Every structure is written in C-alpha cells, then in structure tokens.
CSV table of C-alpha atoms and ligand atoms in Angstrom, one decimal:
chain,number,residue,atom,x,y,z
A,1,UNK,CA,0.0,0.0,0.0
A,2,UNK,CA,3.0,2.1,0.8
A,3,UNK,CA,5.1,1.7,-2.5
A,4,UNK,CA,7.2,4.3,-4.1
A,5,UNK,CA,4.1,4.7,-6.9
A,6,UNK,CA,1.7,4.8,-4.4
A,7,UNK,CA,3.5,7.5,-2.3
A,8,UNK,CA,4.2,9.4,-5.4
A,9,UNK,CA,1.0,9.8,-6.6
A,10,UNK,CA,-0.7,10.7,-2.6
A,11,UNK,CA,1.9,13.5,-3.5
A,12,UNK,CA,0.7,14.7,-6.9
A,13,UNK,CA,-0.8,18.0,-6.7
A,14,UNK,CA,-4.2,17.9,-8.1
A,15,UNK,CA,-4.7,21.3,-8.7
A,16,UNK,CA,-1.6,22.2,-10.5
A,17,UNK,CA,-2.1,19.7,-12.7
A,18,UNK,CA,-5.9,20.1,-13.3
A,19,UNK,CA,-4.4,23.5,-14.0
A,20,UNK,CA,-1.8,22.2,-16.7
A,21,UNK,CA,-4.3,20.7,-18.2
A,22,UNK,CA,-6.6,23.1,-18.7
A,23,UNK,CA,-3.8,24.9,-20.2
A,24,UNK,CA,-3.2,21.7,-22.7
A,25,UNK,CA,-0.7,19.9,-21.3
A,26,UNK,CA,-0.9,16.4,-22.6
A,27,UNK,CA,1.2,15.5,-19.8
A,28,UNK,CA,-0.8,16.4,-17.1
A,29,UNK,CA,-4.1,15.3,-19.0
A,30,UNK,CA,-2.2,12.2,-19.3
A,31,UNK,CA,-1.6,11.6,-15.1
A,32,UNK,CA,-5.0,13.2,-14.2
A,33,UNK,CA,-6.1,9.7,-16.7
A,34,UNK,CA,-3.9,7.3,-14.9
A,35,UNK,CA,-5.1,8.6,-11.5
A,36,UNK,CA,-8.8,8.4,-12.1
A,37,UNK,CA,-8.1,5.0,-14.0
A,38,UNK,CA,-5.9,3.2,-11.1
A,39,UNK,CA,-8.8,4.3,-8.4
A,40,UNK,CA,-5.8,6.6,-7.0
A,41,UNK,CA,-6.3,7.3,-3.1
A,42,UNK,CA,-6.2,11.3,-4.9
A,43,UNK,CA,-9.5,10.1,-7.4
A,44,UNK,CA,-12.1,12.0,-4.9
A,45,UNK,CA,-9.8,15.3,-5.1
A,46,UNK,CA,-9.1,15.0,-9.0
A,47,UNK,CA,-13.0,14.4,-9.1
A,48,UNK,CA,-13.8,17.3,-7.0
A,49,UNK,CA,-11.3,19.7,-9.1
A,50,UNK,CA,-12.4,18.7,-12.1
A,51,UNK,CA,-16.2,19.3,-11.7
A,52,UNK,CA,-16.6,23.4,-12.1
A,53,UNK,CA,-14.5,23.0,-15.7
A,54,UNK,CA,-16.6,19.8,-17.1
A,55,UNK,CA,-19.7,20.2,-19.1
A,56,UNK,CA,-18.0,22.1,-22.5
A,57,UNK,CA,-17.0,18.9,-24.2
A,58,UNK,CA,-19.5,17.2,-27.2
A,59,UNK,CA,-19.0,13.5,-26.8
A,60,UNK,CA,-19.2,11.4,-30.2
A,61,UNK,CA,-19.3,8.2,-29.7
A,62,UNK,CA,-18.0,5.7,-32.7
A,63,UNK,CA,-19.3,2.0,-32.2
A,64,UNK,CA,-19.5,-0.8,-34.4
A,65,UNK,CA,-18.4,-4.3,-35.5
A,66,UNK,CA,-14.8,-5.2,-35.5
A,67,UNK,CA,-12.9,-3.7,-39.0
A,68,UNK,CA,-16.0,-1.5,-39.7
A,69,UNK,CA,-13.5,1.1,-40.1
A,70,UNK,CA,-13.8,2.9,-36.8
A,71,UNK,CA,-10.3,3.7,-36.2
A,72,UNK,CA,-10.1,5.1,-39.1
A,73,UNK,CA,-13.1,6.9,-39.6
A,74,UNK,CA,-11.9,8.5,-35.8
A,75,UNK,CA,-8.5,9.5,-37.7
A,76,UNK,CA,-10.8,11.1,-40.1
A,77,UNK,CA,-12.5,13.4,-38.0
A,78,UNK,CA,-9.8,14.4,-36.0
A,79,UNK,CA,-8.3,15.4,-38.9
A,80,UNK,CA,-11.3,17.5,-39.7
A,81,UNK,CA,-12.7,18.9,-36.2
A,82,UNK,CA,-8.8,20.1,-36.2
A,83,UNK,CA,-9.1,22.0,-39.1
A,84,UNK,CA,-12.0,23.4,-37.6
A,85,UNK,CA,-9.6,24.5,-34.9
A,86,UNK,CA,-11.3,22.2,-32.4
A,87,UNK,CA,-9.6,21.2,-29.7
A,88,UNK,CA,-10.6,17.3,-29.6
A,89,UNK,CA,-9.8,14.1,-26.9
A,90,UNK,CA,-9.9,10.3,-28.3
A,91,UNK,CA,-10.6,7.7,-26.1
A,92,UNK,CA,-10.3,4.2,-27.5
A,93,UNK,CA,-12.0,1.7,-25.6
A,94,UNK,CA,-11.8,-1.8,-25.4
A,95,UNK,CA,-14.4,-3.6,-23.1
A,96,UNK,CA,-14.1,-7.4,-23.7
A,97,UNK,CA,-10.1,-6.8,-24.0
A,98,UNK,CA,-8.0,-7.4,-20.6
A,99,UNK,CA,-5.2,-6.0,-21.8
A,100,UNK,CA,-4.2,-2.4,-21.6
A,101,UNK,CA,-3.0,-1.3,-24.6
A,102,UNK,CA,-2.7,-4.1,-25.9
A,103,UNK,CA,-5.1,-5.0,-28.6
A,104,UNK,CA,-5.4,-1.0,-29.1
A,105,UNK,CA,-1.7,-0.7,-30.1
A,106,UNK,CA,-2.3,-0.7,-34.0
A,107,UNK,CA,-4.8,2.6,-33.0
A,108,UNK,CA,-2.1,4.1,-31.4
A,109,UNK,CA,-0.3,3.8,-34.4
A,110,UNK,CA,-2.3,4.6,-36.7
A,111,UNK,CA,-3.4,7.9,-34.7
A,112,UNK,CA,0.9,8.9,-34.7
A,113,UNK,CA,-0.9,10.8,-37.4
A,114,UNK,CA,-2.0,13.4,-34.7
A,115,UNK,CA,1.2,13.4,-32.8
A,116,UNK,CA,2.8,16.2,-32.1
A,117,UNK,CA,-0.3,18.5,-32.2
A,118,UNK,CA,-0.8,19.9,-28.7
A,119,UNK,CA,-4.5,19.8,-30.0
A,120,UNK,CA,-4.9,16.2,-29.7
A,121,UNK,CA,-5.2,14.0,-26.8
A,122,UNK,CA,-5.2,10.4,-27.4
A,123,UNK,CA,-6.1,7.6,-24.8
A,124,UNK,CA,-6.6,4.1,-25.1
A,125,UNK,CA,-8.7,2.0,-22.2
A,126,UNK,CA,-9.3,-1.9,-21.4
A,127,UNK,CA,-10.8,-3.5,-19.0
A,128,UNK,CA,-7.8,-4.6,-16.9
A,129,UNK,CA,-6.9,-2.8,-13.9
A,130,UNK,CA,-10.6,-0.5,-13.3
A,131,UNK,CA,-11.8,-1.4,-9.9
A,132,UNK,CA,-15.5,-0.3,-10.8
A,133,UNK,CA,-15.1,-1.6,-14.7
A,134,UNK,CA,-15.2,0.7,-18.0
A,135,UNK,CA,-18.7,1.7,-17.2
A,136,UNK,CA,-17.4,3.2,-14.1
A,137,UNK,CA,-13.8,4.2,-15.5
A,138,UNK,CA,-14.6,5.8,-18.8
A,139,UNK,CA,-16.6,8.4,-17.8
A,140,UNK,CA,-14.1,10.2,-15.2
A,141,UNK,CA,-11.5,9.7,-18.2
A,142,UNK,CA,-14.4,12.2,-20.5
A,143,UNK,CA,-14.5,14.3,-17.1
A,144,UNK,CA,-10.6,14.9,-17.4
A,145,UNK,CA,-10.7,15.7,-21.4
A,146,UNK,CA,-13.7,17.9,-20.8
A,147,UNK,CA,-11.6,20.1,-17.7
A,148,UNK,CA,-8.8,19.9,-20.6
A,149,UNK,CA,-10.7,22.0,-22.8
A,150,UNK,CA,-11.8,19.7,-26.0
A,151,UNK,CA,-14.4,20.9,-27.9
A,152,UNK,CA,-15.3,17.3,-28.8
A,153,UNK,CA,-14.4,14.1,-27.1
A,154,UNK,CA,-14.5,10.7,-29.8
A,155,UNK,CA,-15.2,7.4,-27.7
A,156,UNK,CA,-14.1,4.4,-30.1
A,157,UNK,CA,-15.8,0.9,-28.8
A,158,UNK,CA,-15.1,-2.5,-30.2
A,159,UNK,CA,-18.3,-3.9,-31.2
A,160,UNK,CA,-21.7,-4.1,-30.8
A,161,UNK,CA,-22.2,-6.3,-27.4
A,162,UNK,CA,-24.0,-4.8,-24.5
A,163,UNK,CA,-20.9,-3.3,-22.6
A,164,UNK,CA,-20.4,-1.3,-25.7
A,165,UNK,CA,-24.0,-0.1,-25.9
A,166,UNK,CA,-23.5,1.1,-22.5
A,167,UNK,CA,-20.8,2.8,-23.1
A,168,UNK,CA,-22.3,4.2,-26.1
A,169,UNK,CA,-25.1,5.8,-24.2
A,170,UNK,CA,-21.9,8.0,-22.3
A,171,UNK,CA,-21.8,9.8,-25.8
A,172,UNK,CA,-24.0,12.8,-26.8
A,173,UNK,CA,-24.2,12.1,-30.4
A,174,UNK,CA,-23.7,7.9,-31.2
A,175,UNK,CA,-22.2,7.1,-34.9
A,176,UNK,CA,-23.3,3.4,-35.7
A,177,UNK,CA,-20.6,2.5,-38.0
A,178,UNK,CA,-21.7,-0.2,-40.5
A,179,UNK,CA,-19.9,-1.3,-43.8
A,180,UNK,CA,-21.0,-3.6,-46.7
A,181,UNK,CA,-21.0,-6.9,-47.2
A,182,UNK,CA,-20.5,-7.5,-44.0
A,183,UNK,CA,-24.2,-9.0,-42.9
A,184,UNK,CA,-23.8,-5.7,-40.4
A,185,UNK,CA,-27.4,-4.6,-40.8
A,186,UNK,CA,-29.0,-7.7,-39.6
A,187,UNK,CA,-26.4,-7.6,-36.9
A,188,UNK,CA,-26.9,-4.3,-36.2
A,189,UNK,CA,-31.0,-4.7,-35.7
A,190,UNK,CA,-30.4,-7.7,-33.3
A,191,UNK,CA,-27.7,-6.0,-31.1
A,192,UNK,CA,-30.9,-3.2,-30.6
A,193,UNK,CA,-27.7,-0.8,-32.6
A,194,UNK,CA,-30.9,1.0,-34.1
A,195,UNK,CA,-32.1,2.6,-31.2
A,196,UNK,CA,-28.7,3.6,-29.8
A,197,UNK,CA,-27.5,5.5,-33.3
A,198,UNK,CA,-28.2,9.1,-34.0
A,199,UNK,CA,-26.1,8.9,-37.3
A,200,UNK,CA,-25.4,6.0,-39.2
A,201,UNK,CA,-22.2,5.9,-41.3
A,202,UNK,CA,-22.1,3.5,-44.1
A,203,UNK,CA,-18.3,2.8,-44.4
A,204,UNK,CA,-16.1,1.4,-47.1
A,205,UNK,CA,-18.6,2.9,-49.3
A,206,UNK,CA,-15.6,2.6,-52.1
A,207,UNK,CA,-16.7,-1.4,-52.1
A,208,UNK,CA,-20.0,-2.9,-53.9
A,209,UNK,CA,-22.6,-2.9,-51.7
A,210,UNK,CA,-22.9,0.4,-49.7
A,211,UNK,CA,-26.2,1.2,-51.8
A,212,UNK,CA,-27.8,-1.6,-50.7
A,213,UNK,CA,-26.6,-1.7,-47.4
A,214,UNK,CA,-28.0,2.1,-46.9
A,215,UNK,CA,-31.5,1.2,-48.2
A,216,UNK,CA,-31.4,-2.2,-45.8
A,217,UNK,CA,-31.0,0.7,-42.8
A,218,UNK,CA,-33.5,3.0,-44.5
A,219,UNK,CA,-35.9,0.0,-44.8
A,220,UNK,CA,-35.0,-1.1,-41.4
A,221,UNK,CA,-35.7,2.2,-39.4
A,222,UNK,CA,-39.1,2.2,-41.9
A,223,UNK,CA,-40.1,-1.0,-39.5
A,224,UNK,CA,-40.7,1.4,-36.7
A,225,UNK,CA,-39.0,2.0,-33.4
A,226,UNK,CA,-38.6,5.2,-30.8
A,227,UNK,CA,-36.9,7.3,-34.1
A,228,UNK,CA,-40.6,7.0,-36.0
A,229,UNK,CA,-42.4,8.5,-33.0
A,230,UNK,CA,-43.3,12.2,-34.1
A,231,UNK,CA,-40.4,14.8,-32.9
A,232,UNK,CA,-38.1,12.1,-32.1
A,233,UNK,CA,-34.9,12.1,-34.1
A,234,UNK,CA,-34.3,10.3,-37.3
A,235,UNK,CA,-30.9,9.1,-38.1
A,236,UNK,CA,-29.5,10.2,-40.9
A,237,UNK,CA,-27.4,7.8,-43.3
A,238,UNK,CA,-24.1,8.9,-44.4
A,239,UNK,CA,-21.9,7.3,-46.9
A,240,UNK,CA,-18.1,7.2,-46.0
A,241,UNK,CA,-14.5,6.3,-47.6
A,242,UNK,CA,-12.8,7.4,-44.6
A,243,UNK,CA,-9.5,5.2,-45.9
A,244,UNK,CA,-9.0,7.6,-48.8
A,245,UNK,CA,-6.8,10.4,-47.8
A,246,UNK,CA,-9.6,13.0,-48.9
A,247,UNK,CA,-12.0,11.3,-46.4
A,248,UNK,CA,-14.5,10.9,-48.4
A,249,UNK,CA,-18.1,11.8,-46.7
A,250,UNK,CA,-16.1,13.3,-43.3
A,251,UNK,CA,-17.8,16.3,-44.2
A,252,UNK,CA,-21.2,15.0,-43.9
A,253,UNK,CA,-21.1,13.1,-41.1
A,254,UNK,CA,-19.6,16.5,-39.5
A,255,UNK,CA,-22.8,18.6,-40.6
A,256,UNK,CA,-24.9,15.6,-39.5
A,257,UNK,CA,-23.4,15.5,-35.5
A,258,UNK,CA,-23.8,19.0,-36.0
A,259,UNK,CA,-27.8,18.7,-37.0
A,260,UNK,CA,-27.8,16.0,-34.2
A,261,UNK,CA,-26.1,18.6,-31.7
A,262,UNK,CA,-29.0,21.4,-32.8
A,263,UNK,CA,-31.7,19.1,-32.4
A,264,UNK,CA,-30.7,18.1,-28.6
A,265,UNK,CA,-30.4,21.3,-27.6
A,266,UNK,CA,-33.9,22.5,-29.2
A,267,UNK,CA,-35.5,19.4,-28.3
A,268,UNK,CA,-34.1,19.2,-24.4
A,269,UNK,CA,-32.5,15.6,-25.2
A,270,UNK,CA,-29.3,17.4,-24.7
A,271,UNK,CA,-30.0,18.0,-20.6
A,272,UNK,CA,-31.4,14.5,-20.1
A,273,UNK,CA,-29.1,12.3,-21.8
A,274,UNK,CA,-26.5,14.2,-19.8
A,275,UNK,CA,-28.7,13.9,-16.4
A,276,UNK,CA,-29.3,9.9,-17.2
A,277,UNK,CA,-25.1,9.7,-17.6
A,278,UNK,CA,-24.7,11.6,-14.6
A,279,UNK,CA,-27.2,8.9,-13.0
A,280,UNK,CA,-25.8,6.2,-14.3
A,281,UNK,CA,-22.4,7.5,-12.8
A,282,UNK,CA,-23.4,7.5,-9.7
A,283,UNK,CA,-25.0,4.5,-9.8
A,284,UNK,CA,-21.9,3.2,-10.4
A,285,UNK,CA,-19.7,4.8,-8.2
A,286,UNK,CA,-22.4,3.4,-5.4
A,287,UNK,CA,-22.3,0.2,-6.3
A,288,UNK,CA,-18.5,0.4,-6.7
A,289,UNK,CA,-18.4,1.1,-3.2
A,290,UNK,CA,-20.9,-1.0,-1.8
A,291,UNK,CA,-19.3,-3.8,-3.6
A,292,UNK,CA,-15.7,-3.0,-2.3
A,293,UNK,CA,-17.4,-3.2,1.3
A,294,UNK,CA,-19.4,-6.3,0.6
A,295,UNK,CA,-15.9,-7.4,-0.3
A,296,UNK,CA,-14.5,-6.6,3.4
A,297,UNK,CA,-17.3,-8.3,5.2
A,298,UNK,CA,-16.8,-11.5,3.1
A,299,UNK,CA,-15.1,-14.0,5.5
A,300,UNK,CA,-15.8,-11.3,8.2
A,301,UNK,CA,-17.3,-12.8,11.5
A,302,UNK,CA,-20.3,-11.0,11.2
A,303,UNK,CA,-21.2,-12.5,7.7
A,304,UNK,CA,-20.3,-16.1,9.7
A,305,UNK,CA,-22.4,-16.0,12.4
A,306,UNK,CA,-25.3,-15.0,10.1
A,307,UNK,CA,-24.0,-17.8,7.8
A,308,UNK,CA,-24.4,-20.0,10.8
A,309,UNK,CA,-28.1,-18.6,12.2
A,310,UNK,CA,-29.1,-19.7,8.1
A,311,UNK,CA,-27.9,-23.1,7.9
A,312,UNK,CA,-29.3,-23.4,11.6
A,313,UNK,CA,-32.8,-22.1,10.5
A,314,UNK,CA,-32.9,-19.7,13.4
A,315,UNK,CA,-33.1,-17.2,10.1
A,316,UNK,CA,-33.9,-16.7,6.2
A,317,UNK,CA,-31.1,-15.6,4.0
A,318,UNK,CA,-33.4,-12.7,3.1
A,319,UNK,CA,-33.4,-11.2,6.5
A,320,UNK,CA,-29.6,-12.3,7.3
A,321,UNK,CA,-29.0,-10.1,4.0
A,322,UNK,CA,-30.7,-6.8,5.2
A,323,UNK,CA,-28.8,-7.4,8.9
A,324,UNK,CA,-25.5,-7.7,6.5
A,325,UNK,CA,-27.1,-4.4,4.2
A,326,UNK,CA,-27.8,-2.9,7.7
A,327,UNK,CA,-24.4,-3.1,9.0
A,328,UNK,CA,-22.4,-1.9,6.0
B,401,LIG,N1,-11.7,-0.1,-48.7
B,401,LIG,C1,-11.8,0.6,-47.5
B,401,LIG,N2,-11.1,0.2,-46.5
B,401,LIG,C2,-11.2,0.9,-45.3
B,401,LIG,C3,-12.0,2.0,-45.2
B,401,LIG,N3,-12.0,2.5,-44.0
B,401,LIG,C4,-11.1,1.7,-43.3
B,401,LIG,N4,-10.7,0.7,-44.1
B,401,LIG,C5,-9.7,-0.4,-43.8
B,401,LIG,O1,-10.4,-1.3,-43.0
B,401,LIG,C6,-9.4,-1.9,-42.0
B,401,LIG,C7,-10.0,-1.7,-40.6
B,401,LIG,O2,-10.1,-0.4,-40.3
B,401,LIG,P1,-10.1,0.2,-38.8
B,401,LIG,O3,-10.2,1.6,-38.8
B,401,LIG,O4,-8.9,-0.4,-38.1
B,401,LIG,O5,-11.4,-0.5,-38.2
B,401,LIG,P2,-11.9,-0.6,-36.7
B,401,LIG,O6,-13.3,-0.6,-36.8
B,401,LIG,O7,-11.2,0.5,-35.9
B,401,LIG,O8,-11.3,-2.0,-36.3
B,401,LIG,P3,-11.2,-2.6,-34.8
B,401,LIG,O9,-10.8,-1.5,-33.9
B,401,LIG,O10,-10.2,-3.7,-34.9
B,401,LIG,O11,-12.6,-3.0,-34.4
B,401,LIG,C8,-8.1,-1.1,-42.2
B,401,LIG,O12,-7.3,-1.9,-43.1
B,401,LIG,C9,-8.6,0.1,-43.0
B,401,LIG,O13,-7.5,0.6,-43.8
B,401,LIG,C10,-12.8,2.4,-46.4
B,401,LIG,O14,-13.5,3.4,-46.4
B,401,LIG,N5,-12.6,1.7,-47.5
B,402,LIG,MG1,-10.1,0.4,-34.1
C-alpha cells in the first residue's frame, strides 16, 4: 500500500495539474487519466477539481463491428474537427479486451498521425486494472478531457455487445458504424444498434454494396421504433471512404453530429441524456463502493455467524441479508 508509486502519486498535486491541463498539457491530462483509472487514493480530489471546468466537451461516440473502419473513420474526423480549430480528446476503448494497450496498439499507431499536435489527446482503455469496470472508468476519463478544454471528445468501442452499448449511451451524439457486405445490418438490428444511433455511417462505401446496405438501414428504421415517433430524431445515413486520404463523406457526417447537436439542444434531449449519464455514474460509483465493502465483510465474522443462524434455520437468508445491508 505504501510503495514508491503509491506514495508518489498521494503526492501529486491535483490542482496544478488540473491547471496544466486546462492549459493543454498532454502530460498532465495524461496523469490526471492514470489517476482516475488506477482508483488513486487522490481520485475524490481530482473528481472534485475537475467538476466546475466539465460540461463544454460534445462527446461522439464511434461503435460498431470489428474492421467496420472505426479507427479510421476516428482518424478522419480528428483530422477534420482540427481543421476546424477544435480542440478534440480520443478515447479508445476496449471492453471485452484485458489487456491495456494491448489490442489497441495498431490505434495508437495509426493515430501517430496526430502526434505532435498539442491539439490532440489520445487515450486508449481496457478492461484490466478499473476497480468499478469501463462503465465506471470511462466516464471520469471524459470528465478529465472535458476540464482539458476539447471541444469534442471521440469514444471508439469495439463492437456491438452490451458493454459497448452502454458505453455508447456516455456519448451525446452515437455514430453506428456499418460497412458492406459484412451481414452488419442484420447484426446491427439484433444487437438493438438501431435505437442507440443518432447517425449512421455506411463505411467502405468505395466497395459494392454500400447502396444496398443504406437502403437495408432506410428500410429497417421504416419498421418502426422510438426514431418514427413524431419529434423524435431520425438518423441520418451517411456514406463514408474514410481510408482515402480526402475522407471521403467526413464532411457529412460532421454537418450531421452537428444537426444532431441542434436538435438536442432545441428538443431538451441534450440535458437529459447528460442527467441519465450523470445517473448512471453515480450509480456506479455506489455500487462500486458497496461492492468494495461487501468485499471486506466477506469471511468477516459478522457475515459467519449469520451464515451460521441460516444453515441453523434460526433465520432466512433474506433477512440475514438486510442485517448484512444494515451493518455496512
Ligand atoms: N476499402 C476501404 N477500407 C477501409 C475504409 N476504412 C477503413 N478501411 C480499412 O479497414 C481496415 C480496418 O479499419 P479500422 O479503422 O482499423 O477498423 P476498426 O473498426 O477500428 O477495427 P477494430 O478497432 O479492430 O474493431 C483497415 O485496413 C482500414 O484501412 C474504407 O473506407 N474503404
Ligand atoms: Mg479500431
């Protein structure tokens, strides 16, 4: 508990580097990551210092199946949110991946593209190492990119499995990447991916196929669902060669997160989505902590002798649970 690491960081000083941050320095940003990802002892002060300078940032999320082109696409609209002047955070997340880094590595490489601009934060995530789990973990990552300043925030998830729906529903705008030939749209409309997108982008449109695939989505969002209820939102199709160095169709899906991001504020989607994350959040923080001290009263006398009064009949495990819930 006392190592050298741990030591160092009870010394960081949160506020000088919250404030190096703010003034864009990737290094700071960088720590201020790794302490709300290790579940540092400093996490409630980087939290608390953090708060008055988050709410700016518009989060785009980026989900779909493995190879959609979502890595790509992200390079893409860096490229173009820069030239906009925008000041923009990538987090790449991994769910089902226990290695840090690891399986991300080729994104890393493929984003050198961006090094070197003091514009740019880039940050990949996996499921190894966060006490409370992505769900819990990714969200104090976006608080730190948000204090930093960026305009936008891109959240890459592999897949289309529940954890990454979840983590979809952190973003303000989600971008349901599909491409053709790749059986996606069927996919997409079992994983419930149509009621999570707000833009779909129809990648690899440079291959046979993309027409199709784009009247398979119009013809599946035809079938119904919350986007055909009247004043709900209707997500717009977008074709996309993000691979070719032009970016082919980056401009579009730009002026359609920006249609999205006028509709949420005129429509007051924009205040609840970001009251149901803030929920969620603290729903998970909770449960973070009630777990970690269900965890100390495992093998604790306490939880014994109620063990014992159960197997003894002299009580039901229902009640020998709320004595347990009562004493935490
Ligand atoms: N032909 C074509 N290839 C593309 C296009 N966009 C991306 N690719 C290629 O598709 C492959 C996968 O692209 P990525 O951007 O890594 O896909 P991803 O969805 O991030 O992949 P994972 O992170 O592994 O799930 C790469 O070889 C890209 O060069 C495109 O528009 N057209
Ligand atoms: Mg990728």
């Amino acid at each position: 508990m006392t190592g050298p690491g741990r030591r160092g960081r009870r010394t960081a000083d949160v506020p000088a580097l919250v404030a190096a941050a703010r003034d864009g320095d990737a290094r700071a940003v960088a720590r201020l990551i790794s302490l709300v990802e290790d579940a540092s002892p400093l996490l409630r002060e980087v939290a608390a210092a953090l708060a008055p300078h988050t709410g700016h940032a518009q989060v785009l999320g980026l989900t779909g199946s493995p190879g959609v082109g979502k890595s790509t696409t992200t390079t893409a609209l860096v490229r173009a949110l820069r030239a906009e002047g925008k000041r923009v955070g990538v987090l790449a997340v991994d769910p089902s991946s226990p290695f840090s880094g690891g399986a991300l590595l080729g994104d890393r490489v493929r984003m050198q593209d961006h090094a070197g601009d003091s514009g740019v934060f880039i940050r990949s995530m996996a499921s190894r190492g966060h006490l409370g789990g992505l769900a819990w973990a990714t969200p104090q990552a976006l608080r730190v990119l948000d204090a930093a300043g960026c305009d936008v925030v891109l959240v890459e998830t592999v897949g289309v499995g529940q954890s990454e729906l979840e983590i979809a529903s952190l973003a303000d705008t989600t971008l349901v990447l599909v491409a053709p030939g790749m059986g996606d749209g069927i996919q997409a409309a079992k994983a419930g991916i149509l009621e999570v997108a707000d833009v779909f982008v129809v990648n690899k449109a440079d291959r046979d196929g993309a027409d199709q695939t784009v009247r398979d989505l119009r013809y599946m969002l035809s079938l119904g669902g919350r986007h055909s209820e009247a004043g709900h939102w209707r997500p717009p199709i977008v074709k996309t060669v993000a691979a070719r160095d032009t970016g082919n169709g980056i401009p579009d899906v730009v002026e359609a997160v920006g249609k999205h991001r006028e509709w949420l504020e005129s429509s007051g989607e924009s205040a609840r989505r970001r009251e149901e994350r803030a929920a969620r959040e603290i729903e998970a923080i909770a449960l973070a902590t009630l777990r970690g001290r269900l965890g100390d009263v495992h093998g604790s006398a306490a939880l014994s002798a109620l063990a014992r009064k159960v197997t003894a009949g002299d009580a039901d495990p229902y009640t020998a649970a709320d004595e347990l819930l009562a004493e935490l």
